[in-house]
Amino acid sequence: SGNDYNIGEEIPNYPLNSIVIKKTDAITSEMLEGAVFEVRKVSEDISGNSGTIIGRYTTDSSGIIVITGLEAGAYLIEEVQAPANYLISENSKQQAWLKADGTSVVEVAFANYPYGSLLITKVDGLTNQPLGGVKFKVTTSNGTAAGNTNGIYETDSNGEILIPNLKPDSYVVTELETAENYALDTTPQTVKIGTDGEVYKVSFKNYPYSSLLITKVDGLTNQPLGGVKFKVTTSNGTAAGNTNGIYETDSKENYELDTTPQTVEIGTDGAVYKVSFKNQPKSSLVIFKKDADTGEPLAGVKFKVTNADGTVIGTSNGIFTTDQNGKIVISNIGKQTVTMEEVETLEGYALETQQRTVSIDYGKTYTEEFTNKRLASLIIKKIDEYSGKPLSGVQFLVEKQNGEHMGEYTTDSTGTINVPTLEPDWYIVRELKTKDGYILDETPKTLKL
């Protein structure tokens, strides 16, 4: 086996009369464990000759098999089982000839292509917001269930399904069941998984069912009238919504309920006594989110909205997401104090952590504007002072000027460190450990992002 050889090390001498089998990832050239090979001793003309099996061998963590002490002659090396989540090598059989003088060391290399992954995304067709709980069936082009036993998957809270380790093939994705109050997307989509080990993406949109709002008002005062009944049907006469299609206007549509009781004393004079109640119109709150530098609206930013005692407003969890215009519109808010808190922003932007409070009165529209600053990138480059050669494996500490620790990083093979998401601020970079044979640069560098 290759237990005595480490990945990346040169093997200076193989034993005489040896066959060395190497197994790699066809994309990354990474050495692969778990490939199984059969080796046969065959006649000089190996065409059509299965030969005598001398052994079955499996690559270990080094990705190498070394078979020593072999007789002179012709050998056939065949890959019979690929590593997990890899295709068997297209060149699954290779030949080797060992000389009679006992000096032959023959090396054969096999490369496997990795399986790919499939990412299914489901969004609202109007807002592009993710939809969880949507079920899909995934099959190969011949109808075989993909991945698990029945090929059925359900989107998570981010509206996503990730199916890893799919054998390269064509896959058909069909929506089976959508979220409540959404129309099913009945058109299957086909995606072809290649041999590059990449994540292939397919996206579906569901459009929400619409709503019908019937308002009834006084023809003179334009005031709403409650208790008026309507029948609603489709164009072919089928009752819409409930069993008989009959609906009745409420008495507080877009108005705050007047909860103050009134008392009237009825006399004995036969007069008409009147008592009047007034309803105050509710208000609306608009939250607008934009890029702090460009003013561009930012869609997909999440806010939590609560009232003064912490009770959520609007949705079951009080979470709202900005639309493609960077806006959230919350209607029918009564008189109260409302707190807005940004809880999730876009990738590449700094979260705005300061809460904002607004006192809502009756019959008005309130607009609150929030901004997000883009995160900055820091690139550290380490080179030999005289040759300019990049130095890998050098460790650096990055911290804010106020002492906040951001992390320790190590230069790659190009002598580079990339820290892509830092808030605009003053930063200090210190070299912690350098390569053998080099003097540590102990002078910290300060910069502003």
Short mmCIF file of C-alpha atoms in Angstrom, two decimals:
data_model
loop_
_atom_site.label_atom_id
_atom_site.label_comp_id
_atom_site.label_asym_id
_atom_site.label_seq_id
_atom_site.Cartn_x
_atom_site.Cartn_y
_atom_site.Cartn_z
CA SER A 1 0.00 0.00 0.00
CA GLY A 2 0.98 3.67 -0.02
CA ASN A 3 1.02 3.96 3.78
CA ASP A 4 4.72 4.86 3.74
CA TYR A 5 4.23 7.77 1.34
CA ASN A 6 2.70 11.13 2.09
CA ILE A 7 0.72 13.28 -0.34
CA GLY A 8 2.90 15.96 -1.85
CA GLU A 9 6.18 14.20 -1.01
CA GLU A 10 8.56 12.94 -3.69
CA ILE A 11 9.22 9.19 -3.51
CA PRO A 12 12.94 8.89 -4.19
CA ASN A 13 13.16 5.11 -4.65
CA TYR A 14 10.59 2.37 -5.28
CA PRO A 15 11.47 -1.28 -4.65
CA LEU A 16 12.58 -3.16 -7.77
CA ASN A 17 9.97 -4.79 -10.02
CA SER A 18 7.15 -2.57 -8.77
CA ILE A 19 3.89 -1.11 -10.01
CA VAL A 20 2.83 2.24 -8.53
CA ILE A 21 -0.85 3.19 -8.88
CA LYS A 22 -1.88 6.80 -8.27
CA LYS A 23 -5.49 7.98 -7.95
CA THR A 24 -6.42 11.70 -8.28
CA ASP A 25 -9.40 14.04 -8.59
CA ALA A 26 -9.63 14.93 -12.30
CA ILE A 27 -10.47 18.55 -11.48
CA THR A 28 -8.29 19.43 -8.46
CA SER A 29 -5.56 16.75 -8.79
CA GLU A 30 -6.17 15.92 -5.11
CA MET A 31 -5.07 12.40 -4.20
CA LEU A 32 -8.09 10.17 -3.51
CA GLU A 33 -8.63 7.48 -0.90
CA GLY A 34 -10.93 4.48 -1.38
CA ALA A 35 -10.40 3.55 -5.05
CA VAL A 36 -10.28 -0.22 -5.59
CA PHE A 37 -8.07 -1.84 -8.27
CA GLU A 38 -7.59 -5.38 -9.54
CA VAL A 39 -4.18 -6.34 -10.92
CA ARG A 40 -3.82 -9.31 -13.31
CA LYS A 41 -0.78 -11.11 -14.68
CA VAL A 42 -1.41 -11.67 -18.38
CA SER A 43 0.34 -12.97 -21.47
CA GLU A 44 2.47 -10.66 -23.61
CA ASP A 45 -0.54 -10.06 -25.89
CA ILE A 46 -3.03 -8.84 -23.32
CA SER A 47 -5.84 -8.09 -25.78
CA GLY A 48 -8.92 -10.06 -24.69
CA ASN A 49 -6.92 -11.92 -22.03
CA SER A 50 -8.35 -11.59 -18.52
CA GLY A 51 -5.24 -13.10 -17.01
CA THR A 52 -4.62 -14.26 -13.44
CA ILE A 53 -5.65 -11.94 -10.60
CA ILE A 54 -2.70 -11.35 -8.31
CA GLY A 55 -4.59 -9.10 -5.92
CA ARG A 56 -7.19 -6.43 -5.18
CA TYR A 57 -5.86 -3.19 -3.72
CA THR A 58 -7.42 -0.01 -2.24
CA THR A 59 -5.85 3.45 -2.14
CA ASP A 60 -5.43 4.85 1.39
CA SER A 61 -5.16 8.48 2.50
CA SER A 62 -2.08 8.96 0.30
CA GLY A 63 -4.01 8.01 -2.84
CA ILE A 64 -1.17 5.66 -3.80
CA ILE A 65 -0.77 1.88 -4.07
CA VAL A 66 2.72 0.35 -4.37
CA ILE A 67 2.92 -3.34 -5.35
CA THR A 68 6.43 -4.78 -5.05
CA GLY A 69 8.28 -8.00 -5.82
CA LEU A 70 6.46 -8.69 -9.09
CA GLU A 71 7.63 -11.15 -11.71
CA ALA A 72 8.68 -9.91 -15.12
CA GLY A 73 5.94 -9.79 -17.73
CA ALA A 74 2.71 -8.02 -18.70
CA TYR A 75 0.14 -6.77 -16.20
CA LEU A 76 -3.36 -5.31 -16.52
CA ILE A 77 -4.42 -2.75 -13.89
CA GLU A 78 -8.18 -2.14 -13.73
CA GLU A 79 -10.17 0.26 -11.51
CA VAL A 80 -13.20 -1.71 -10.29
CA GLN A 81 -14.62 0.70 -7.73
CA ALA A 82 -14.36 4.51 -7.61
CA PRO A 83 -14.03 6.50 -4.36
CA ALA A 84 -17.30 7.63 -2.76
CA ASN A 85 -19.11 10.29 -4.83
CA TYR A 86 -16.81 9.92 -7.84
CA LEU A 87 -17.26 8.44 -11.31
CA ILE A 88 -15.14 5.47 -12.18
CA SER A 89 -12.20 6.48 -14.36
CA GLU A 90 -12.95 6.63 -18.11
CA ASN A 91 -9.52 5.08 -18.64
CA SER A 92 -10.32 2.29 -16.19
CA LYS A 93 -7.77 -0.18 -17.57
CA GLN A 94 -4.07 0.43 -18.08
CA GLN A 95 -1.16 -1.81 -19.03
CA ALA A 96 2.27 -2.30 -17.49
CA TRP A 97 5.30 -4.36 -18.59
CA LEU A 98 8.03 -5.33 -16.14
CA LYS A 99 11.46 -6.21 -17.51
CA ALA A 100 13.19 -9.47 -16.82
CA ASP A 101 16.26 -7.74 -15.36
CA GLY A 102 14.32 -6.78 -12.23
CA THR A 103 14.77 -3.04 -12.61
CA SER A 104 11.25 -2.03 -13.67
CA VAL A 105 9.24 0.54 -11.69
CA VAL A 106 6.07 1.34 -13.66
CA GLU A 107 3.78 4.15 -12.55
CA VAL A 108 0.15 4.36 -13.76
CA ALA A 109 -2.24 7.21 -12.91
CA PHE A 110 -6.03 7.20 -12.86
CA ALA A 111 -8.23 10.30 -12.50
CA ASN A 112 -11.87 10.40 -11.34
CA TYR A 113 -14.44 13.09 -11.98
CA PRO A 114 -16.47 14.13 -8.88
CA TYR A 115 -20.24 14.04 -8.55
CA GLY A 116 -22.00 17.43 -8.66
CA SER A 117 -24.69 19.11 -6.54
CA LEU A 118 -28.13 20.55 -7.35
CA LEU A 119 -29.48 23.71 -5.69
CA ILE A 120 -33.21 24.34 -6.11
CA THR A 121 -34.48 27.80 -5.11
CA LYS A 122 -38.11 28.83 -4.70
CA VAL A 123 -39.18 32.49 -4.52
CA ASP A 124 -42.28 34.64 -4.59
CA GLY A 125 -42.74 35.69 -8.22
CA LEU A 126 -43.53 39.29 -7.27
CA THR A 127 -41.20 40.07 -4.35
CA ASN A 128 -38.43 37.46 -4.97
CA GLN A 129 -38.68 36.55 -1.29
CA PRO A 130 -37.83 32.89 -0.46
CA LEU A 131 -40.65 30.40 0.05
CA GLY A 132 -40.21 27.55 2.52
CA GLY A 133 -42.23 24.34 2.69
CA VAL A 134 -42.52 23.83 -1.10
CA LYS A 135 -42.15 20.21 -2.21
CA PHE A 136 -40.34 19.02 -5.33
CA LYS A 137 -39.65 15.66 -6.92
CA VAL A 138 -36.26 15.15 -8.55
CA THR A 139 -35.64 12.31 -10.99
CA THR A 140 -33.14 11.38 -13.64
CA SER A 141 -34.25 11.72 -17.26
CA ASN A 142 -35.42 8.10 -17.21
CA GLY A 143 -37.63 8.67 -14.14
CA THR A 144 -35.39 7.19 -11.43
CA ALA A 145 -35.69 9.02 -8.09
CA ALA A 146 -32.61 11.15 -7.40
CA GLY A 147 -30.78 11.38 -4.08
CA ASN A 148 -32.99 9.87 -1.39
CA THR A 149 -35.32 6.87 -1.72
CA ASN A 150 -38.32 8.70 -3.22
CA GLY A 151 -36.67 11.78 -4.74
CA ILE A 152 -38.97 14.17 -2.83
CA TYR A 153 -37.50 17.26 -1.14
CA GLU A 154 -38.88 20.34 0.64
CA THR A 155 -37.49 23.88 0.61
CA ASP A 156 -36.13 25.23 3.90
CA SER A 157 -36.78 28.67 5.43
CA ASN A 158 -34.39 30.18 2.87
CA GLY A 159 -36.45 28.73 0.03
CA GLU A 160 -33.64 26.31 -0.88
CA ILE A 161 -33.00 22.61 -1.40
CA LEU A 162 -29.38 21.44 -1.76
CA ILE A 163 -28.94 17.88 -3.05
CA PRO A 164 -25.24 16.93 -2.90
CA ASN A 165 -23.32 14.12 -4.60
CA LEU A 166 -25.42 13.60 -7.73
CA LYS A 167 -23.95 11.45 -10.48
CA PRO A 168 -23.48 13.44 -13.72
CA ASP A 169 -26.75 13.07 -15.65
CA SER A 170 -29.83 15.02 -16.74
CA TYR A 171 -32.29 15.64 -13.89
CA VAL A 172 -35.95 16.69 -14.05
CA VAL A 173 -37.25 18.88 -11.22
CA THR A 174 -41.04 19.00 -10.76
CA GLU A 175 -42.94 21.07 -8.20
CA LEU A 176 -45.42 18.87 -6.31
CA GLU A 177 -46.84 21.09 -3.59
CA THR A 178 -46.48 24.82 -2.99
CA ALA A 179 -46.96 27.20 -0.08
CA GLU A 180 -50.42 28.19 1.11
CA ASN A 181 -52.14 30.84 -1.04
CA TYR A 182 -49.72 30.38 -3.95
CA ALA A 183 -50.30 28.97 -7.43
CA LEU A 184 -48.40 25.78 -8.27
CA ASP A 185 -45.67 26.07 -10.92
CA THR A 186 -46.62 23.11 -13.12
CA THR A 187 -43.73 23.38 -15.61
CA PRO A 188 -40.89 20.93 -14.84
CA GLN A 189 -37.32 22.09 -15.38
CA THR A 190 -34.39 20.00 -16.58
CA VAL A 191 -30.79 20.55 -15.51
CA LYS A 192 -27.72 18.62 -16.64
CA ILE A 193 -25.15 17.86 -13.95
CA GLY A 194 -21.64 17.83 -15.41
CA THR A 195 -18.34 16.27 -14.33
CA ASP A 196 -16.83 19.43 -12.85
CA GLY A 197 -18.05 18.93 -9.26
CA GLU A 198 -19.91 22.26 -9.37
CA VAL A 199 -23.25 23.25 -7.79
CA TYR A 200 -25.89 23.52 -10.53
CA LYS A 201 -28.80 25.85 -9.86
CA VAL A 202 -32.43 25.86 -10.93
CA SER A 203 -35.00 28.41 -9.74
CA PHE A 204 -38.79 28.31 -9.54
CA LYS A 205 -41.22 31.15 -8.92
CA ASN A 206 -44.67 30.94 -7.34
CA TYR A 207 -47.14 33.75 -7.78
CA PRO A 208 -49.44 34.47 -4.84
CA TYR A 209 -53.20 34.21 -5.14
CA SER A 210 -54.84 37.63 -5.32
CA SER A 211 -57.34 39.15 -2.90
CA LEU A 212 -60.59 41.02 -3.53
CA LEU A 213 -61.36 44.01 -1.28
CA ILE A 214 -64.94 45.27 -1.37
CA THR A 215 -65.55 48.65 0.27
CA LYS A 216 -68.95 50.18 0.89
CA VAL A 217 -69.23 53.90 1.59
CA ASP A 218 -71.89 56.55 2.06
CA GLY A 219 -72.46 58.23 -1.33
CA LEU A 220 -72.40 61.72 0.21
CA THR A 221 -69.87 61.58 3.02
CA ASN A 222 -67.69 58.80 1.63
CA GLN A 223 -67.78 57.16 5.07
CA PRO A 224 -67.62 53.34 5.24
CA LEU A 225 -70.85 51.40 5.78
CA GLY A 226 -70.80 48.17 7.74
CA GLY A 227 -73.28 45.31 7.52
CA VAL A 228 -73.81 45.49 3.75
CA LYS A 229 -73.98 42.07 2.06
CA PHE A 230 -72.55 41.11 -1.32
CA LYS A 231 -72.52 37.91 -3.34
CA VAL A 232 -69.30 37.15 -5.18
CA THR A 233 -69.07 34.56 -7.98
CA THR A 234 -66.74 33.67 -10.80
CA SER A 235 -67.78 34.52 -14.35
CA ASN A 236 -69.48 31.12 -14.69
CA GLY A 237 -71.56 31.69 -11.56
CA THR A 238 -69.58 29.58 -9.08
CA ALA A 239 -69.56 31.00 -5.55
CA ALA A 240 -66.18 32.52 -4.69
CA GLY A 241 -64.35 31.90 -1.43
CA ASN A 242 -66.77 30.47 1.09
CA THR A 243 -69.57 27.96 0.45
CA ASN A 244 -72.24 30.43 -0.69
CA GLY A 245 -70.14 33.43 -1.79
CA ILE A 246 -71.96 35.81 0.60
CA TYR A 247 -69.86 38.48 2.38
CA GLU A 248 -70.67 41.34 4.72
CA THR A 249 -68.69 44.56 5.17
CA ASP A 250 -67.32 45.13 8.67
CA SER A 251 -67.75 48.31 10.62
CA LYS A 252 -64.14 49.21 11.27
CA GLU A 253 -62.39 48.81 7.93
CA ASN A 254 -59.15 50.78 8.10
CA TYR A 255 -60.43 52.50 11.25
CA GLU A 256 -59.49 52.27 14.91
CA LEU A 257 -62.25 50.77 17.04
CA ASP A 258 -63.89 53.29 19.42
CA THR A 259 -63.83 51.34 22.68
CA THR A 260 -65.34 54.08 24.89
CA PRO A 261 -68.90 53.18 25.95
CA GLN A 262 -71.57 55.92 25.86
CA THR A 263 -74.68 56.15 27.99
CA VAL A 264 -78.01 57.73 26.99
CA GLU A 265 -81.12 58.16 29.11
CA ILE A 266 -84.41 57.70 27.32
CA GLY A 267 -87.13 60.08 28.47
CA THR A 268 -90.91 59.90 28.24
CA ASP A 269 -91.38 62.63 25.65
CA GLY A 270 -91.47 60.38 22.58
CA ALA A 271 -88.44 62.08 21.02
CA VAL A 272 -85.69 60.47 19.00
CA TYR A 273 -82.49 60.20 21.02
CA LYS A 274 -79.25 60.05 19.18
CA VAL A 275 -75.84 58.78 20.14
CA SER A 276 -72.79 59.06 17.91
CA PHE A 277 -69.56 57.09 17.75
CA LYS A 278 -66.51 58.14 15.80
CA ASN A 279 -63.75 55.97 14.37
CA GLN A 280 -60.26 57.36 13.88
CA PRO A 281 -58.51 56.36 10.61
CA LYS A 282 -55.47 54.11 10.98
CA SER A 283 -52.00 55.03 9.70
CA SER A 284 -49.29 53.49 7.54
CA LEU A 285 -45.56 53.03 8.14
CA VAL A 286 -43.06 52.92 5.25
CA ILE A 287 -39.53 51.63 5.92
CA PHE A 288 -37.08 52.54 3.14
CA LYS A 289 -33.66 50.87 2.87
CA LYS A 290 -30.84 52.14 0.61
CA ASP A 291 -27.10 51.98 -0.01
CA ALA A 292 -25.39 54.60 2.17
CA ASP A 293 -23.11 55.74 -0.65
CA THR A 294 -25.10 55.37 -3.88
CA GLY A 295 -28.66 55.76 -2.57
CA GLU A 296 -29.63 52.60 -4.48
CA PRO A 297 -32.66 50.79 -2.92
CA LEU A 298 -31.75 47.52 -1.21
CA ALA A 299 -34.15 44.59 -1.54
CA GLY A 300 -34.14 41.60 0.81
CA VAL A 301 -33.20 43.43 4.05
CA LYS A 302 -35.17 42.18 7.07
CA PHE A 303 -36.61 44.28 9.90
CA LYS A 304 -38.43 43.38 13.10
CA VAL A 305 -41.26 45.74 14.05
CA THR A 306 -42.74 45.84 17.56
CA ASN A 307 -44.79 48.21 19.71
CA ALA A 308 -43.72 49.77 23.02
CA ASP A 309 -44.33 46.64 25.12
CA GLY A 310 -42.44 44.39 22.69
CA THR A 311 -45.48 42.88 20.97
CA VAL A 312 -44.79 42.16 17.30
CA ILE A 313 -46.75 44.06 14.65
CA GLY A 314 -48.19 42.86 11.36
CA THR A 315 -46.87 39.30 10.99
CA SER A 316 -46.70 36.38 13.41
CA ASN A 317 -43.05 37.16 14.20
CA GLY A 318 -42.97 40.86 13.33
CA ILE A 319 -40.43 40.26 10.53
CA PHE A 320 -40.76 42.21 7.26
CA THR A 321 -38.49 42.18 4.19
CA THR A 322 -37.81 45.09 1.84
CA ASP A 323 -39.18 44.65 -1.70
CA GLN A 324 -37.39 45.35 -4.99
CA ASN A 325 -37.87 49.09 -4.35
CA GLY A 326 -36.17 48.80 -0.96
CA LYS A 327 -39.49 49.36 0.84
CA ILE A 328 -41.67 47.80 3.48
CA VAL A 329 -45.23 49.16 3.75
CA ILE A 330 -47.21 48.32 6.90
CA SER A 331 -50.81 49.50 6.76
CA ASN A 332 -53.62 49.83 9.32
CA ILE A 333 -51.50 50.78 12.34
CA GLY A 334 -53.34 52.32 15.26
CA LYS A 335 -52.05 55.07 17.53
CA GLN A 336 -48.97 53.68 19.30
CA THR A 337 -45.18 53.80 19.54
CA VAL A 338 -43.43 51.53 17.05
CA THR A 339 -39.82 50.26 17.21
CA MET A 340 -37.95 49.15 14.06
CA GLU A 341 -34.83 47.00 14.24
CA GLU A 342 -32.76 45.76 11.30
CA VAL A 343 -32.10 42.04 11.89
CA GLU A 344 -30.58 40.86 8.60
CA THR A 345 -28.95 42.75 5.73
CA LEU A 346 -27.49 41.83 2.35
CA GLU A 347 -24.18 40.04 1.87
CA GLY A 348 -21.38 42.56 1.61
CA TYR A 349 -23.13 45.17 3.77
CA ALA A 350 -22.72 46.10 7.45
CA LEU A 351 -25.82 45.59 9.62
CA GLU A 352 -27.34 48.81 10.96
CA THR A 353 -27.61 47.93 14.66
CA GLN A 354 -29.28 51.09 16.00
CA GLN A 355 -33.01 50.71 16.69
CA ARG A 356 -35.39 53.42 15.54
CA THR A 357 -38.65 54.45 17.28
CA VAL A 358 -41.56 56.44 15.84
CA SER A 359 -44.79 57.61 17.50
CA ILE A 360 -47.75 56.78 15.25
CA ASP A 361 -50.78 59.10 15.30
CA TYR A 362 -54.05 58.73 13.43
CA GLY A 363 -54.54 59.06 9.69
CA LYS A 364 -50.94 59.64 8.55
CA THR A 365 -48.18 57.93 6.57
CA TYR A 366 -44.81 57.77 8.32
CA THR A 367 -41.60 57.10 6.37
CA GLU A 368 -38.38 55.96 8.06
CA GLU A 369 -35.18 55.74 6.02
CA PHE A 370 -32.33 53.35 6.85
CA THR A 371 -28.94 53.03 5.14
CA ASN A 372 -26.34 50.27 4.92
CA LYS A 373 -22.64 50.79 4.33
CA ARG A 374 -20.78 48.32 2.16
CA LEU A 375 -18.18 46.15 3.88
CA ALA A 376 -14.57 46.69 2.80
CA SER A 377 -11.89 44.18 1.76
CA LEU A 378 -8.36 44.00 3.17
CA ILE A 379 -5.61 42.34 1.11
CA ILE A 380 -2.29 41.54 2.81
CA LYS A 381 0.70 40.72 0.56
CA LYS A 382 3.91 39.12 1.85
CA ILE A 383 7.07 38.98 -0.28
CA ASP A 384 10.81 38.43 -0.01
CA GLU A 385 12.36 41.91 0.39
CA TYR A 386 15.12 41.27 -2.15
CA SER A 387 13.72 38.83 -4.72
CA GLY A 388 10.06 39.90 -4.60
CA LYS A 389 9.10 36.21 -4.31
CA PRO A 390 5.73 35.67 -2.53
CA LEU A 391 5.99 34.04 0.91
CA SER A 392 3.35 31.51 1.96
CA GLY A 393 2.58 30.36 5.53
CA VAL A 394 3.20 33.74 7.19
CA GLN A 395 0.70 34.51 9.97
CA PHE A 396 -0.86 37.91 10.63
CA LEU A 397 -3.21 39.36 13.25
CA VAL A 398 -5.90 41.83 12.17
CA GLU A 399 -7.65 43.97 14.79
CA LYS A 400 -9.48 47.24 15.00
CA GLN A 401 -7.63 50.26 16.38
CA ASN A 402 -9.83 50.00 19.49
CA GLY A 403 -8.39 46.52 20.15
CA GLU A 404 -11.31 44.48 18.81
CA HIS A 405 -9.85 41.19 17.55
CA MET A 406 -10.88 40.40 13.94
CA GLY A 407 -8.87 37.22 13.38
CA GLU A 408 -5.55 35.53 12.61
CA TYR A 409 -4.80 34.73 8.97
CA THR A 410 -2.07 32.90 6.99
CA THR A 411 -0.72 33.78 3.53
CA ASP A 412 -1.48 31.32 0.72
CA SER A 413 0.84 30.04 -2.00
CA THR A 414 0.76 33.48 -3.67
CA GLY A 415 1.78 35.20 -0.44
CA THR A 416 -1.70 36.71 -0.15
CA ILE A 417 -4.40 37.06 2.52
CA ASN A 418 -7.84 38.38 1.54
CA VAL A 419 -10.18 39.49 4.36
CA PRO A 420 -13.29 40.40 2.32
CA THR A 421 -15.89 41.66 4.83
CA LEU A 422 -14.68 44.36 7.21
CA GLU A 423 -16.68 47.33 8.44
CA PRO A 424 -15.28 50.75 7.52
CA ASP A 425 -12.92 51.64 10.40
CA TRP A 426 -9.25 51.97 11.41
CA TYR A 427 -7.36 48.64 11.49
CA ILE A 428 -3.96 47.43 12.70
CA VAL A 429 -2.14 44.53 10.98
CA ARG A 430 0.64 42.72 12.89
CA GLU A 431 2.91 39.95 11.65
CA LEU A 432 2.81 37.07 14.19
CA LYS A 433 4.94 34.31 12.64
CA THR A 434 7.12 34.18 9.53
CA LYS A 435 8.80 31.41 7.52
CA ASP A 436 11.95 29.66 8.63
CA GLY A 437 15.00 31.57 7.47
CA TYR A 438 13.26 34.95 7.58
CA ILE A 439 13.22 37.74 10.20
CA LEU A 440 9.82 38.66 11.65
CA ASP A 441 8.62 42.13 10.60
CA GLU A 442 7.58 43.47 14.02
CA THR A 443 6.36 46.86 12.78
CA PRO A 444 2.52 46.97 12.81
CA LYS A 445 0.74 48.73 9.97
CA THR A 446 -2.30 50.96 10.51
CA LEU A 447 -4.83 51.70 7.79
CA LYS A 448 -8.33 53.03 7.35
CA LEU A 449 -10.96 51.13 5.33
#
